[in-house]
Structure formats: C-alpha cells, structure tokens
Amino acid sequence: MNMSNGKLLVVGELNVDLILNQIHAFPQLGKETIADEMNVCLGSSSAIMAANSAALGVDTTFCGVVGDDDFGGFILRELERKSVNCARVKQIPGQKTGCTIVMSYGQDRANVTFPGAMHALTLHDIPFETPSAYQHLHVSSVFLQQGILRDIEQLLIRAKAAGMTTSLDLQWDPAEQWAFDYARCLPYVDVFMPNESELLALTGAESINSALEEIRPYLNTLALKMGSKGSMGVRGDQQMMAPAFEGKQFVDAIGAGDSFNAGFIRKYMTGAGLEECLREGNLMGALNTTAAGGTGAFDNRQQLSEHIQELWGIELSLP
Ligand SMILES: Nc1ncnc2c1ncn2[C@@H]1O[C@H](COP(=O)(O)OP(=O)(O)O)[C@@H](O)[C@H]1O
Ligand SMILES: [Mg+2]
C-alpha cells in the first residue's frame, strides 16, 4: 500500500472556456449580435479541481489530452502556471483541443462544448505502475470522455491494484444516458462525490433517501454535494450532514463542486475522518463562490488563507 507519498493524480477532461459577456441579444440564426466582453480561460471541472488542489499545496499531476493547437498550448501553460505537473498531459497531433463557448446572460449561461481531444484519453494513458508513484487517483467528468467511460471499471480496478486510493466525480451526463454501472464500479471507489441532481439522475430514484438505499450496498464513502445546504457524508452506518459555510461576498458558484473536491481530498489524503473532510470541502466550496469562476479565489495561497481567516475566522494550516 502507498498511503503517504502525498501525490495526487487527476484524470479528466481539458478545455478552454471562451466566455462572452454583455451580449446585446440572444443569438439568432442568420443574424449577428455583439458581446461587449470576452475572456478566454482554462476550463473544465477536472482542471479546476487539479489547480485548486495545487493551490492548497497538494503535489498534483494531471493526466489528460489536448490537441497540438494554440488552445492546447494555452492549457498547458495555464496548468503549469497554477503549479500542476503536466508530465502526463498528452498533446495529440491532428486533434483539436476541447472548447466550451459560454454565452453569459447575467446569472444564466448557455454553453456549447466541443469535446475534441477529450475522447482520446484511454486507460493506457494512465500510469498504473506498482508501487504507484501516486497516493490518490481522482477521476472526473466521465461522461465527457468516451475513452474513459468505456473502461471505467478496469481503470478503477487497476488503480486499486496499484495501491492508490480513489475518488470519482461523474459530473452531469449531457446525453442523460447515465451509462455508469454503479453496482460494479463503486466497490473500487473510495470516495464517491456526486451532487444531488447527479445522484438522482444516476439512480433514477425519486428522493435522496431512496437513492442512498440504492447505492448503499456498493458504497465505501459518499460525499454528497448539496449547494448552499452544504454536504452529506455516508460511510458504513455513519451518516452525517455538514452545514455550508455562510455564503459571504457571493459572486457565482461556478466550480464550487470542484473546489469542494479539492478541499475534501486534501484532507482525505492526510487520513482525516469523514467529518473533517466534509468541513474542508464545504469551506473550499464556499471560498470558491467569493470570486468569479472556479479558480479566481485560489490564485495565491497566502491570500486564500487570509481570506478564509477574515470571512470565517478559520486558521488553515497549509504547507
Ligand atoms: N451559495 C453557497 N454558499 C456556501 N457554500 C456553497 C454555496 N454553493 C456551494 N457551496 C459549497 O460548495 C459545495 C459544492 O457546491 P455544489 O453546487 O453542491 O456542487 P456542484 O458544483 O458539483 O453542483 C457545497 O457542498 C457547499 O459546501
Ligand atoms: Mg460538480
């Protein structure tokens, strides 16, 4: 077993976000409309989780694919700027890097995603040597990555065989097929990290309680994200609610779930108990909402500690 080298491996999708703001009208076929503001930034849930883990001082390596185009180069530079190790990010010749066009209208956004190279990541790109160079494997956004979805059970089995602990955030399935065999796969997932709507959609249950009964036989630990209510933890016959930190200086909740994952997993990797992990997840989720996008509140370790101290009076001990 390899419980203490402190290295995190994140397997997931990569894309740029091209965000249009202050758009004069809704897009209409055959017409042209103007946006007064545009930003191009590092997108993808997995990248937010990885970047924010690194910001919290976790030694983080990303495993994913981009194309050999300008967007691919941009993503690699951004990840490296955020101290994420990119040795396992492949730039595939002839592939196009994934891109999400975000049309932002106040609180609401219409997104169009081109997955591009995302589908090209497979089981064979993931380092499973024994003993593993990594303590923990986090897999995210499975439905956006056909090459990963196809072999997800094998992937998790191999990660466990290599001595890693594992966590999984499926994220939403845009096709709403939910082709993830939880009865077979969850036994190899140490921490399962859905939000409420994803858990309901996956199980087809009417309520969270019946969804819990549905997955309980296969479950190790559940960290269920519940927005401004906080999170729920389930492990064996333990079930606990961890209240959210009061939303202060709220800007948006983009990436809150990914920041929750970063906080929870950082604690989990130190061997902390469930309650402490949930609390740290909630804290990072709440911090995430104080700045625009998923990584805005995590730019600088010193500043994020001070910000948490100022907003919630909590002293973080970061490396
Ligand atoms: N408005 C909010 N105020 C305080 N904490 C929040 C708020 N929204 C989200 N969080 C925190 O972030 C976590 C993840 O957010 P959530 O929206 O549930 O996940 P996801 O982004 O995956 O849908 C929540 O469990 C909670 O701890
Ligand atoms: Mg999420």
Coordinates of C-alpha atoms and ligand atoms in Angstrom, one line a residue:
M1 CA 0.0 0.0 0.0
N2 CA 1.1 3.5 -0.7
M3 CA -0.7 5.7 1.8
S4 CA 1.6 8.5 2.5
N5 CA 3.6 9.9 -0.5
G6 CA 1.1 12.8 -0.8
K7 CA 0.9 12.8 -4.6
L8 CA -2.4 13.3 -6.3
L9 CA -3.2 12.2 -9.9
V10 CA -6.2 13.8 -11.5
V11 CA -7.6 12.1 -14.6
G12 CA -10.0 14.2 -16.6
E13 CA -11.1 16.4 -19.5
L14 CA -9.3 19.6 -20.6
N15 CA -10.8 22.5 -22.5
V16 CA -10.6 26.2 -22.8
D17 CA -13.6 28.4 -21.9
L18 CA -14.4 31.2 -24.3
I19 CA -16.7 33.3 -22.2
L20 CA -18.8 36.0 -23.9
N21 CA -20.4 38.6 -21.5
Q22 CA -22.7 41.6 -22.0
I23 CA -24.2 40.1 -25.2
H24 CA -26.7 42.5 -26.7
A25 CA -29.3 39.9 -27.8
F26 CA -29.9 36.2 -27.9
P27 CA -28.1 34.5 -30.9
Q28 CA -30.5 34.1 -33.8
L29 CA -29.9 32.1 -37.0
G30 CA -29.0 34.4 -39.9
K31 CA -28.2 37.4 -37.6
E32 CA -25.2 38.8 -35.9
T33 CA -25.1 40.1 -32.4
I34 CA -22.3 41.8 -30.4
A35 CA -20.8 40.9 -27.0
D36 CA -19.1 43.8 -25.2
E37 CA -16.7 41.5 -23.2
M38 CA -14.8 38.3 -23.9
N39 CA -12.4 36.2 -21.8
V40 CA -10.5 33.0 -22.7
C41 CA -9.6 30.9 -19.7
L42 CA -8.7 27.4 -18.5
G43 CA -12.0 25.5 -18.5
S44 CA -13.0 22.0 -17.3
S45 CA -14.1 20.7 -13.9
S46 CA -11.1 18.4 -13.7
A47 CA -8.6 21.3 -14.3
I48 CA -10.3 23.4 -11.6
M49 CA -10.1 20.5 -9.1
A50 CA -6.4 20.0 -10.0
A51 CA -5.5 23.7 -10.0
N52 CA -7.1 24.3 -6.6
S53 CA -5.6 21.2 -5.1
A54 CA -2.2 22.5 -6.2
A55 CA -3.1 25.9 -4.7
L56 CA -3.7 24.2 -1.4
G57 CA -0.2 22.7 -1.5
V58 CA -1.0 19.2 -2.8
D59 CA 1.5 17.8 -5.2
T60 CA -0.8 17.4 -8.2
T61 CA -0.3 15.8 -11.6
F62 CA -2.8 16.0 -14.4
C63 CA -3.5 13.1 -16.8
G64 CA -5.4 14.2 -19.9
V65 CA -5.2 15.1 -23.5
V66 CA -5.2 18.3 -25.7
G67 CA -4.7 18.9 -29.4
D68 CA -1.4 20.2 -30.8
D69 CA -3.1 23.6 -31.4
D70 CA -2.8 27.0 -29.8
F71 CA -5.6 26.2 -27.3
G72 CA -3.6 23.1 -26.2
G73 CA -0.5 25.1 -25.6
F74 CA -2.6 27.7 -23.7
I75 CA -4.0 25.0 -21.4
L76 CA -0.5 23.5 -20.7
R77 CA 0.8 27.0 -19.8
E78 CA -2.1 27.7 -17.5
L79 CA -1.9 24.4 -15.7
E80 CA 1.9 24.9 -15.2
R81 CA 1.3 28.5 -14.0
K82 CA -1.0 27.0 -11.4
S83 CA 1.7 24.6 -10.3
V84 CA 0.0 21.5 -11.7
N85 CA 2.5 18.9 -13.1
C86 CA 1.7 18.3 -16.8
A87 CA 4.1 15.4 -17.4
R88 CA 1.0 13.2 -18.1
V89 CA -0.8 15.6 -20.4
K90 CA -0.6 14.4 -24.0
Q91 CA -0.7 16.8 -27.0
I92 CA -2.0 14.6 -29.8
P93 CA -1.1 15.6 -33.4
G94 CA -4.1 16.2 -35.6
Q95 CA -6.5 16.5 -32.7
K96 CA -8.3 19.7 -31.7
T97 CA -8.4 20.8 -28.1
G98 CA -11.8 20.9 -26.4
C99 CA -13.6 24.2 -26.2
T100 CA -16.7 25.5 -24.4
I101 CA -18.3 28.6 -25.7
V102 CA -20.1 30.2 -22.8
M103 CA -22.7 32.8 -23.6
S104 CA -23.4 34.5 -20.4
Y105 CA -26.6 36.5 -19.7
G106 CA -26.5 37.7 -16.1
Q107 CA -27.0 34.7 -13.8
D108 CA -27.8 32.4 -16.7
R109 CA -25.4 30.9 -19.2
A110 CA -25.9 28.9 -22.4
N111 CA -22.9 26.6 -23.1
V112 CA -21.9 24.8 -26.2
T113 CA -19.0 22.3 -25.8
F114 CA -16.8 20.8 -28.5
P115 CA -15.1 17.8 -26.8
G116 CA -12.4 17.4 -29.4
A117 CA -9.4 15.6 -27.9
M118 CA -11.2 14.8 -24.7
H119 CA -12.5 11.5 -26.1
A120 CA -8.9 10.4 -26.9
L121 CA -7.8 9.7 -23.4
T122 CA -7.8 6.0 -22.6
L123 CA -6.9 3.5 -19.9
H124 CA -3.5 3.1 -21.5
D125 CA -2.5 6.7 -20.8
I126 CA -2.9 6.3 -17.1
P127 CA 0.2 5.3 -15.0
F128 CA -0.6 2.2 -13.0
E129 CA 2.9 1.0 -12.1
T130 CA 3.2 -0.8 -8.8
P131 CA 4.1 0.5 -6.4
S132 CA 2.3 3.6 -7.6
A133 CA 4.1 7.0 -7.9
Y134 CA 0.8 8.5 -6.7
Q135 CA -1.1 8.1 -3.4
H136 CA -4.5 9.0 -4.7
L137 CA -6.4 9.0 -8.1
H138 CA -9.2 11.4 -8.7
V139 CA -11.4 10.8 -11.8
S140 CA -13.8 13.4 -13.0
S141 CA -16.3 14.1 -15.8
V142 CA -16.5 10.6 -17.1
F143 CA -19.4 11.2 -19.5
L144 CA -17.4 13.8 -21.4
Q145 CA -14.6 11.2 -22.1
Q146 CA -15.8 8.2 -24.1
G147 CA -12.3 6.6 -23.9
I148 CA -12.5 6.6 -20.1
L149 CA -16.2 5.8 -19.8
R150 CA -15.7 2.6 -21.9
D151 CA -13.1 1.2 -19.4
I152 CA -14.1 2.9 -16.2
E153 CA -14.4 -0.4 -14.2
Q154 CA -11.0 -1.6 -15.3
L155 CA -9.5 1.8 -14.6
L156 CA -10.7 1.7 -11.0
I157 CA -9.7 -1.9 -10.5
R158 CA -6.1 -1.1 -11.7
A159 CA -5.9 1.9 -9.6
K160 CA -6.8 -0.1 -6.5
A161 CA -4.4 -2.9 -7.6
A162 CA -1.6 -0.3 -7.8
G163 CA -2.3 0.7 -4.2
M164 CA -3.9 4.1 -4.8
T165 CA -7.0 5.4 -3.0
T166 CA -9.6 6.6 -5.4
S167 CA -12.3 9.2 -5.8
L168 CA -14.9 9.8 -8.5
D169 CA -16.9 12.8 -9.5
L170 CA -19.0 11.7 -12.5
Q171 CA -20.4 15.1 -13.2
W172 CA -23.5 15.6 -15.3
D173 CA -24.1 13.4 -18.4
P174 CA -25.0 15.7 -21.3
A175 CA -26.6 12.8 -23.1
E176 CA -28.6 11.9 -20.0
Q177 CA -27.9 8.2 -20.6
W178 CA -26.1 7.6 -17.3
A179 CA -24.3 4.6 -18.6
F180 CA -22.2 4.0 -15.5
D181 CA -22.7 0.7 -13.8
Y182 CA -22.5 1.8 -10.1
A183 CA -23.1 -1.7 -8.8
R184 CA -19.9 -2.9 -10.5
C185 CA -17.8 0.2 -10.2
L186 CA -18.5 1.8 -6.8
P187 CA -16.8 -1.0 -4.8
Y188 CA -13.5 0.3 -6.3
V189 CA -14.3 3.9 -5.5
D190 CA -13.1 5.0 -2.0
V191 CA -14.9 8.4 -2.2
F192 CA -17.9 8.9 -4.5
M193 CA -18.6 12.7 -5.0
P194 CA -21.8 13.5 -6.9
N195 CA -24.2 16.4 -6.3
E196 CA -27.8 15.8 -5.5
S197 CA -29.2 16.1 -9.1
E198 CA -26.5 13.8 -10.4
L199 CA -27.2 11.2 -7.8
L200 CA -30.9 11.3 -8.5
A201 CA -30.4 11.0 -12.3
L202 CA -27.9 8.2 -11.9
T203 CA -30.1 6.0 -9.7
G204 CA -33.4 7.1 -11.2
A205 CA -34.6 7.5 -7.6
E206 CA -37.3 9.9 -6.5
S207 CA -35.6 11.1 -3.4
I208 CA -32.1 11.3 -1.9
N209 CA -33.1 8.7 0.7
S210 CA -34.1 6.1 -1.8
A211 CA -31.0 7.0 -4.0
L212 CA -28.9 6.3 -0.9
E213 CA -30.6 2.9 -0.3
E214 CA -29.9 2.1 -4.0
I215 CA -26.2 2.7 -3.9
R216 CA -25.5 1.7 -0.2
P217 CA -24.6 -1.9 -0.9
Y218 CA -21.8 -0.9 -3.2
L219 CA -20.6 2.3 -1.4
N220 CA -17.4 2.9 0.5
T221 CA -17.7 6.7 1.3
L222 CA -20.2 9.1 -0.2
A223 CA -19.6 12.9 -0.1
L224 CA -22.8 14.3 -1.5
K225 CA -22.7 18.0 -2.5
M226 CA -25.8 19.9 -1.7
G227 CA -25.1 23.5 -2.8
S228 CA -25.9 26.2 -0.2
K229 CA -27.1 23.4 2.2
G230 CA -23.5 22.0 2.5
S231 CA -22.8 18.3 2.1
M232 CA -23.7 14.9 3.4
G233 CA -21.3 12.1 4.3
V234 CA -22.2 8.4 4.4
R235 CA -19.7 5.7 5.4
G236 CA -20.9 2.3 6.7
D237 CA -23.6 3.0 9.1
Q238 CA -22.3 6.6 9.7
Q239 CA -24.4 9.3 8.1
M240 CA -23.8 13.0 8.8
M241 CA -24.8 16.4 7.5
A242 CA -22.1 19.1 7.3
P243 CA -23.6 22.5 7.0
A244 CA -22.4 25.0 4.4
F245 CA -20.2 28.0 5.5
E246 CA -22.3 31.1 5.3
G247 CA -22.1 32.5 1.7
K248 CA -20.2 35.8 2.1
Q249 CA -19.2 38.0 -0.8
F250 CA -21.1 35.7 -3.2
V251 CA -20.1 36.1 -6.9
D252 CA -21.0 32.8 -8.6
A253 CA -21.0 29.1 -7.8
I254 CA -19.1 28.0 -11.0
G255 CA -16.7 25.3 -9.9
A256 CA -17.9 25.1 -6.3
G257 CA -18.2 21.3 -6.6
D258 CA -14.7 21.0 -7.9
S259 CA -13.3 23.2 -5.1
F260 CA -15.2 21.1 -2.6
N261 CA -13.5 18.0 -4.1
A262 CA -10.1 19.7 -3.8
G263 CA -10.6 20.5 -0.1
F264 CA -12.2 17.1 0.8
I265 CA -9.4 15.1 -1.0
R266 CA -6.6 17.2 0.5
K267 CA -7.9 16.2 4.0
Y268 CA -8.7 12.6 3.0
M269 CA -5.1 12.1 1.8
T270 CA -3.8 13.0 5.3
G271 CA -6.0 10.3 6.8
A272 CA -8.6 12.7 8.3
G273 CA -12.0 11.5 9.4
L274 CA -15.2 12.0 7.4
E275 CA -16.5 15.0 9.3
E276 CA -13.2 16.9 8.9
C277 CA -13.0 16.1 5.2
L278 CA -16.6 17.3 4.6
R279 CA -15.9 20.5 6.5
E280 CA -12.8 21.3 4.5
G281 CA -14.8 20.5 1.3
N282 CA -17.6 22.9 2.3
L283 CA -15.0 25.6 3.2
M284 CA -13.3 25.4 -0.2
G285 CA -16.7 25.3 -1.9
A286 CA -17.8 28.5 -0.1
L287 CA -14.4 30.2 -0.8
N288 CA -14.9 29.3 -4.5
T289 CA -18.1 31.4 -4.5
T290 CA -16.4 34.6 -3.4
A291 CA -14.7 35.2 -6.8
A292 CA -15.6 34.8 -10.5
G293 CA -15.2 31.3 -12.0
G294 CA -13.7 28.2 -10.4
T295 CA -10.1 29.3 -9.7
G296 CA -10.4 33.0 -9.0
A297 CA -10.4 32.6 -5.2
F298 CA -7.4 30.3 -5.3
D299 CA -4.8 32.4 -7.1
N300 CA -2.5 32.8 -4.2
R301 CA -2.0 30.5 -1.1
Q302 CA -1.2 33.3 1.3
Q303 CA -4.2 35.4 0.2
L304 CA -6.6 32.5 0.3
S305 CA -5.6 31.7 3.9
E306 CA -6.0 35.3 4.9
H307 CA -9.4 35.5 3.1
I308 CA -10.7 32.4 5.0
Q309 CA -9.5 33.8 8.2
E310 CA -11.2 37.2 7.5
L311 CA -14.5 35.7 6.3
W312 CA -15.0 32.7 8.6
G313 CA -12.3 33.2 11.4
I314 CA -10.7 29.9 10.5
E315 CA -6.9 29.3 10.6
L316 CA -5.9 26.9 7.8
S317 CA -2.7 25.0 8.1
L318 CA -1.3 24.8 4.6
P319 CA 2.2 23.6 3.7
Ligands
LIG1 N1 -24.1 29.5 -2.0 C1 -23.2 28.8 -1.3 N2 -22.8 29.2 -0.1 C2 -22.0 28.5 0.6 N3 -21.4 27.3 0.2 C3 -21.7 26.9 -1.0 C4 -22.6 27.6 -1.9 N4 -22.8 27.0 -3.0 C5 -22.0 25.9 -2.9 N5 -21.3 25.8 -1.7 C6 -20.4 24.8 -1.2 O1 -19.8 24.2 -2.4 C7 -20.1 22.8 -2.4 C8 -20.3 22.3 -3.8 O2 -21.3 23.0 -4.4 P1 -22.4 22.3 -5.3 O3 -23.1 23.4 -6.0 O4 -23.3 21.5 -4.4 O5 -21.6 21.3 -6.2 P2 -21.6 21.2 -7.9 O6 -20.9 22.4 -8.3 O7 -20.9 19.9 -8.1 O8 -23.1 21.2 -8.3 C9 -21.4 22.6 -1.5 O9 -21.4 21.3 -0.9 C10 -21.2 23.7 -0.5 O10 -20.3 23.3 0.6
MG2 MG -19.9 19.2 -10.0

